[in-house]
């Protein structure tokens, strides 16, 4: 066993192939750590301590000593000792030159930051240069340092009176350590070409490979770990945006301190430490900016967030004398564990965290996986400036070439900064083998389908939405349906369903076929036939994808449907940048399944035919998209988003009975806060004019049933529904609807009870033209407005929640209890 341990020890050294010294910098009088102290080796290699004063110097060759300096403190030189790699460095504060640190008129760091903000446009490559182009190589790993894991787990012998005896132990820790000695836990590489021109920045991925996957998980490739530019007003770290320390209004959010001066690339720079003014660290960044003393450009940046995760992002620049500009050359992103009593998932793996030890949480015993970290390193090369550049397909921010996943090893050897070490090579071999053995790619594909509501069965995806539902008219609706998938064909699809109602004893069905006519725009043309039911006066945006729900409670209480038989031809496309659109031409025969007649100029229509053209378009102008060999993905979802729909009937074509038009509009806005809160806004409006029956007007989504008591009216809440409005109470030919929601951070009451409080307000206005045309139903109009507010306590236990809503304003009911609705909610979080 001793020989085995020695073997693994030397194996670890050979894998690292580097010299490393660790330590911490503290103030001698208070014993407090000094963040961002400057560490310089005798060979001129620079490093800095982190926010906790800890540092790590890693070099390819040994050094004999290092200097530690901190403005206002006496510099210390530390000589390395044999067999020692951890040093506690104590610095003493200067007493004779404090005036160098504190200037009576103004903190010198503030003056420097003001200059940096003032000169941003002159120093920002995306402002100063009219174009640039470069290639980059990125390597991302999830790994652990085996030397950090307790060595005692290696022993499998125990001392007995009769001598050493073999003892069976829990081998999971040993296996983990043994694995990370030989390989990483996850690894991916990519080579990209970046192009900038006309204020547009595009990344074209020339090659990509991901351990364990023949076809990479494209969402991971697009994962935005840190901002491209340090000059963005909102700096992004791990897909969370913070106000930049050099934003125009940064001085209101950050405190600054001049730490030191340093030479970078032959130019003098100031080291400016910044920290968010708010007490909660999660509310802002902390780090160091290295500011050029001549032009006040950023020559290096260290950005960090320490909380649930300890996240750091480092940006390095090179000075280009011909352009008088610092241009980014490389960046590093790292995640290690922070302190928290919850587990968290990163790239599909669960990581545990300790409780907040500052508030008397009991520290959890460390396990081997506690030392897991994520590291991403990017190097830029072949940089060119101010050259003619034409960016193709600029509507997508990231484009992955079709052959990017099939590059030979010679391609990677050309672009890698350093050749792969044995640990990295073993990672590809091991994870590829595990992926094949455990069918990880097929299981991932299966999971994606399930989340979207489909069960893949060979070349066919079974639509889980069609299997079972219930409403007051059909009773239990039992069915089967789905669509062919990419294994059947990438250029053709066949879809359809059939269903049977146990109460109305009738079959419903649909059949459609489509062919892809554009790969980049994902354009399809098709035809379909449908014989089915739909809720009256329901606003349907055809371009919206129906979300998968295990249950859909709202139809349970609906009994007013109309039957429609539709022939339709359609085109769906993404040809317009940042949009999805659906264009339809259809003929529909409508038969209301309730007591209703449409009276048009004295002619009565118990049923009717409508021939219409419709365009439905969703526009996400602020989102970013990635084009992959398998389709287009919205990788950066930004708000607001807009949806437009226009419907026009054709008189005297295919037996059309009425002439009318409908215009529908929806916009959504969502803002997530760093403390876990979220605000959502929704606005919808519709306007119809001409001869249009009640079945195709608006009902503003009511979700309350007519019962005597509050208890009898308890049902499941709907999505964006008026919970206090009764079914078929109001109808409109024009309407406007606004909803405000604000969700607060989840509160831990007990270990498994962590409710989320949400406040909700909704308001609607509507008007109905020619009410005398609609015979059969009693209803009201919304021309005085409708108001509702409530509180939701969601996810109280295993997704179940409870909400209460109150109806007020001009349409308030005379009995107080009739204005109250109590609703049950259920939130199911599904993720890979």
Short mmCIF file of N, CA, C and O in Angstrom, two decimals, residues 302-362:
data_model
loop_
_atom_site.label_atom_id
_atom_site.label_comp_id
_atom_site.label_asym_id
_atom_site.label_seq_id
_atom_site.Cartn_x
_atom_site.Cartn_y
_atom_site.Cartn_z
N UNK A 302 -9.96 42.01 -12.16
CA UNK A 302 -10.31 40.82 -11.36
C UNK A 302 -11.67 41.09 -10.74
O UNK A 302 -11.84 42.03 -9.96
N UNK A 303 -12.66 40.29 -11.12
CA UNK A 303 -14.03 40.47 -10.65
C UNK A 303 -14.43 39.24 -9.83
O UNK A 303 -14.15 38.11 -10.23
N UNK A 304 -15.09 39.47 -8.71
CA UNK A 304 -15.41 38.33 -7.85
C UNK A 304 -16.72 38.53 -7.11
O UNK A 304 -17.07 39.64 -6.72
N UNK A 305 -17.43 37.43 -6.94
CA UNK A 305 -18.61 37.36 -6.10
C UNK A 305 -18.39 36.20 -5.14
O UNK A 305 -18.07 35.09 -5.55
N UNK A 306 -18.57 36.46 -3.87
CA UNK A 306 -18.41 35.39 -2.90
C UNK A 306 -19.70 35.24 -2.11
O UNK A 306 -20.14 36.16 -1.44
N UNK A 307 -20.33 34.09 -2.22
CA UNK A 307 -21.57 33.82 -1.52
C UNK A 307 -21.84 32.34 -1.56
O UNK A 307 -21.04 31.53 -1.11
N UNK A 308 -23.02 31.98 -2.11
CA UNK A 308 -23.34 30.57 -2.28
C UNK A 308 -22.25 29.89 -3.10
O UNK A 308 -21.83 28.77 -2.83
N UNK A 309 -21.77 30.60 -4.11
CA UNK A 309 -20.62 30.16 -4.90
C UNK A 309 -19.54 31.23 -4.81
O UNK A 309 -19.84 32.42 -4.72
N UNK A 310 -18.31 30.80 -4.82
CA UNK A 310 -17.19 31.73 -4.88
C UNK A 310 -16.79 31.81 -6.35
O UNK A 310 -16.18 30.89 -6.89
N UNK A 311 -17.16 32.92 -7.00
CA UNK A 311 -17.01 33.05 -8.45
C UNK A 311 -16.02 34.17 -8.75
O UNK A 311 -16.12 35.26 -8.19
N UNK A 312 -15.10 33.90 -9.64
CA UNK A 312 -14.13 34.93 -10.02
C UNK A 312 -13.94 34.95 -11.52
O UNK A 312 -13.98 33.90 -12.17
N UNK A 313 -13.75 36.13 -12.06
CA UNK A 313 -13.47 36.30 -13.47
C UNK A 313 -12.29 37.25 -13.65
O UNK A 313 -12.27 38.33 -13.06
N UNK A 314 -11.29 36.84 -14.40
CA UNK A 314 -10.09 37.65 -14.61
C UNK A 314 -9.97 37.98 -16.09
O UNK A 314 -10.11 37.09 -16.95
N UNK A 315 -9.73 39.25 -16.41
CA UNK A 315 -9.53 39.70 -17.78
C UNK A 315 -8.12 40.27 -17.91
O UNK A 315 -7.73 41.15 -17.13
N UNK A 316 -7.35 39.77 -18.88
CA UNK A 316 -6.02 40.30 -19.16
C UNK A 316 -6.01 41.00 -20.52
O UNK A 316 -6.72 40.58 -21.45
N UNK A 317 -5.20 42.05 -20.62
CA UNK A 317 -5.14 42.86 -21.84
C UNK A 317 -3.67 43.02 -22.27
O UNK A 317 -2.76 42.89 -21.47
N UNK A 318 -3.49 43.34 -23.54
CA UNK A 318 -2.17 43.67 -24.08
C UNK A 318 -2.23 45.05 -24.70
O UNK A 318 -3.20 45.39 -25.39
N UNK A 319 -1.19 45.85 -24.46
CA UNK A 319 -1.19 47.22 -25.00
C UNK A 319 -0.71 47.20 -26.44
O UNK A 319 0.33 46.61 -26.78
N UNK A 320 -1.50 47.83 -27.33
CA UNK A 320 -1.19 47.93 -28.75
C UNK A 320 -0.74 49.37 -29.02
O UNK A 320 -1.58 50.28 -29.15
N UNK A 321 0.55 49.62 -29.10
CA UNK A 321 1.03 51.01 -29.27
C UNK A 321 0.47 51.69 -30.51
O UNK A 321 0.16 52.89 -30.47
N UNK A 322 0.36 50.97 -31.62
CA UNK A 322 -0.12 51.60 -32.85
C UNK A 322 -1.54 52.13 -32.72
O UNK A 322 -1.91 53.11 -33.37
N UNK A 323 -2.33 51.48 -31.89
CA UNK A 323 -3.72 51.90 -31.70
C UNK A 323 -3.92 52.66 -30.40
O UNK A 323 -5.02 53.16 -30.14
N UNK A 324 -2.85 52.71 -29.56
CA UNK A 324 -2.94 53.32 -28.23
C UNK A 324 -4.12 52.75 -27.46
O UNK A 324 -4.97 53.47 -26.92
N UNK A 325 -4.14 51.41 -27.41
CA UNK A 325 -5.31 50.70 -26.90
C UNK A 325 -4.89 49.42 -26.19
O UNK A 325 -3.97 48.72 -26.62
N UNK A 326 -5.57 49.12 -25.09
CA UNK A 326 -5.43 47.83 -24.43
C UNK A 326 -6.48 46.88 -25.01
O UNK A 326 -7.68 47.15 -24.93
N UNK A 327 -6.02 45.76 -25.59
CA UNK A 327 -6.95 44.82 -26.23
C UNK A 327 -6.95 43.51 -25.43
O UNK A 327 -5.90 43.04 -24.99
N UNK A 328 -8.13 42.90 -25.24
CA UNK A 328 -8.20 41.66 -24.43
C UNK A 328 -7.43 40.52 -25.08
O UNK A 328 -7.55 40.26 -26.27
N UNK A 329 -6.62 39.83 -24.26
CA UNK A 329 -5.82 38.71 -24.76
C UNK A 329 -6.25 37.37 -24.17
O UNK A 329 -6.13 36.35 -24.83
N UNK A 330 -6.72 37.38 -22.95
CA UNK A 330 -7.19 36.13 -22.35
C UNK A 330 -8.06 36.44 -21.16
O UNK A 330 -8.03 37.55 -20.60
N UNK A 331 -8.85 35.45 -20.77
CA UNK A 331 -9.68 35.60 -19.58
C UNK A 331 -9.84 34.24 -18.90
O UNK A 331 -9.74 33.19 -19.54
N UNK A 332 -10.06 34.30 -17.60
CA UNK A 332 -10.19 33.10 -16.79
C UNK A 332 -11.43 33.23 -15.92
O UNK A 332 -11.71 34.30 -15.36
N UNK A 333 -12.16 32.14 -15.81
CA UNK A 333 -13.36 32.10 -14.98
C UNK A 333 -13.26 30.88 -14.09
O UNK A 333 -12.92 29.79 -14.54
N UNK A 334 -13.58 31.06 -12.81
CA UNK A 334 -13.49 29.93 -11.88
C UNK A 334 -14.62 29.97 -10.87
O UNK A 334 -15.00 31.03 -10.38
N UNK A 335 -15.15 28.79 -10.57
CA UNK A 335 -16.16 28.63 -9.52
C UNK A 335 -15.64 27.61 -8.52
O UNK A 335 -15.25 26.50 -8.90
N UNK A 336 -15.64 27.99 -7.26
CA UNK A 336 -15.41 27.03 -6.18
C UNK A 336 -16.57 27.18 -5.20
O UNK A 336 -17.39 28.08 -5.31
N UNK A 337 -16.60 26.30 -4.23
CA UNK A 337 -17.74 26.30 -3.31
C UNK A 337 -17.69 27.46 -2.33
O UNK A 337 -16.64 27.80 -1.80
N UNK A 338 -18.85 28.05 -2.10
CA UNK A 338 -18.99 29.06 -1.07
C UNK A 338 -19.58 28.45 0.17
O UNK A 338 -19.42 27.25 0.43
N UNK A 339 -20.30 29.24 0.95
CA UNK A 339 -20.89 28.76 2.20
C UNK A 339 -22.39 28.98 2.18
O UNK A 339 -22.86 30.09 2.13
N UNK A 340 -23.12 27.87 2.26
CA UNK A 340 -24.57 27.91 2.26
C UNK A 340 -25.06 26.55 2.68
O UNK A 340 -24.36 25.56 2.51
N UNK A 341 -26.25 26.46 3.24
CA UNK A 341 -26.73 25.17 3.71
C UNK A 341 -27.61 24.46 2.68
O UNK A 341 -28.22 23.45 2.98
N UNK A 342 -27.68 24.97 1.47
CA UNK A 342 -28.43 24.31 0.40
C UNK A 342 -27.48 23.64 -0.57
O UNK A 342 -26.32 24.01 -0.69
N UNK A 343 -27.99 22.67 -1.31
CA UNK A 343 -27.26 22.09 -2.42
C UNK A 343 -27.59 22.88 -3.68
O UNK A 343 -28.60 23.54 -3.77
N UNK A 344 -26.72 22.80 -4.64
CA UNK A 344 -26.95 23.51 -5.90
C UNK A 344 -26.45 22.65 -7.05
O UNK A 344 -25.55 21.84 -6.88
N UNK A 345 -27.09 22.79 -8.22
CA UNK A 345 -26.70 22.00 -9.38
C UNK A 345 -25.93 22.88 -10.36
O UNK A 345 -26.36 23.96 -10.71
N UNK A 346 -24.78 22.35 -10.80
CA UNK A 346 -23.97 23.01 -11.82
C UNK A 346 -23.67 21.99 -12.90
O UNK A 346 -23.11 20.93 -12.62
N UNK A 347 -24.07 22.30 -14.14
CA UNK A 347 -23.83 21.39 -15.26
C UNK A 347 -24.32 19.99 -14.95
O UNK A 347 -23.70 18.99 -15.30
N UNK A 348 -25.48 19.91 -14.26
CA UNK A 348 -26.09 18.61 -14.02
C UNK A 348 -25.60 17.89 -12.79
O UNK A 348 -26.13 16.84 -12.44
N UNK A 349 -24.61 18.41 -12.06
CA UNK A 349 -24.10 17.74 -10.87
C UNK A 349 -24.46 18.51 -9.62
O UNK A 349 -24.48 19.73 -9.61
N UNK A 350 -24.76 17.80 -8.54
CA UNK A 350 -25.15 18.44 -7.29
C UNK A 350 -23.93 18.70 -6.42
O UNK A 350 -23.08 17.84 -6.24
N UNK A 351 -23.84 19.91 -5.89
CA UNK A 351 -22.76 20.29 -4.99
C UNK A 351 -23.36 20.69 -3.66
O UNK A 351 -24.33 21.45 -3.60
N UNK A 352 -22.79 20.20 -2.56
CA UNK A 352 -23.28 20.55 -1.24
C UNK A 352 -22.50 21.74 -0.70
O UNK A 352 -21.35 21.97 -1.06
N UNK A 353 -23.13 22.46 0.25
CA UNK A 353 -22.49 23.62 0.84
C UNK A 353 -22.65 23.60 2.35
O UNK A 353 -23.62 23.08 2.89
N UNK A 354 -21.67 24.19 3.02
CA UNK A 354 -21.77 24.34 4.46
C UNK A 354 -22.74 25.44 4.80
O UNK A 354 -23.00 26.35 4.01
N UNK A 355 -23.25 25.40 6.03
CA UNK A 355 -24.07 26.49 6.52
C UNK A 355 -23.22 27.71 6.79
O UNK A 355 -21.99 27.66 6.78
N UNK A 356 -23.88 28.83 7.04
CA UNK A 356 -23.19 30.08 7.31
C UNK A 356 -22.57 30.00 8.71
O UNK A 356 -23.24 30.17 9.72
N UNK A 357 -21.26 29.77 8.76
CA UNK A 357 -20.59 29.56 10.04
C UNK A 357 -20.58 30.81 10.89
O UNK A 357 -20.38 30.76 12.10
N UNK A 358 -20.82 31.95 10.26
CA UNK A 358 -20.84 33.19 11.03
C UNK A 358 -22.12 33.32 11.84
O UNK A 358 -22.24 34.15 12.71
N UNK A 359 -23.12 32.50 11.52
CA UNK A 359 -24.39 32.56 12.24
C UNK A 359 -24.68 31.23 12.94
O UNK A 359 -25.80 30.74 12.94
N UNK A 360 -23.62 30.63 13.49
CA UNK A 360 -23.73 29.44 14.34
C UNK A 360 -24.29 28.22 13.65
O UNK A 360 -24.90 27.36 14.28
N UNK A 361 -24.13 28.12 12.33
CA UNK A 361 -24.46 26.88 11.66
C UNK A 361 -23.37 25.85 11.98
O UNK A 361 -22.20 26.19 12.06
N UNK A 362 -23.77 24.61 12.11
CA UNK A 362 -22.79 23.56 12.35
C UNK A 362 -22.14 23.18 11.04
O UNK A 362 -22.81 22.85 10.07
#
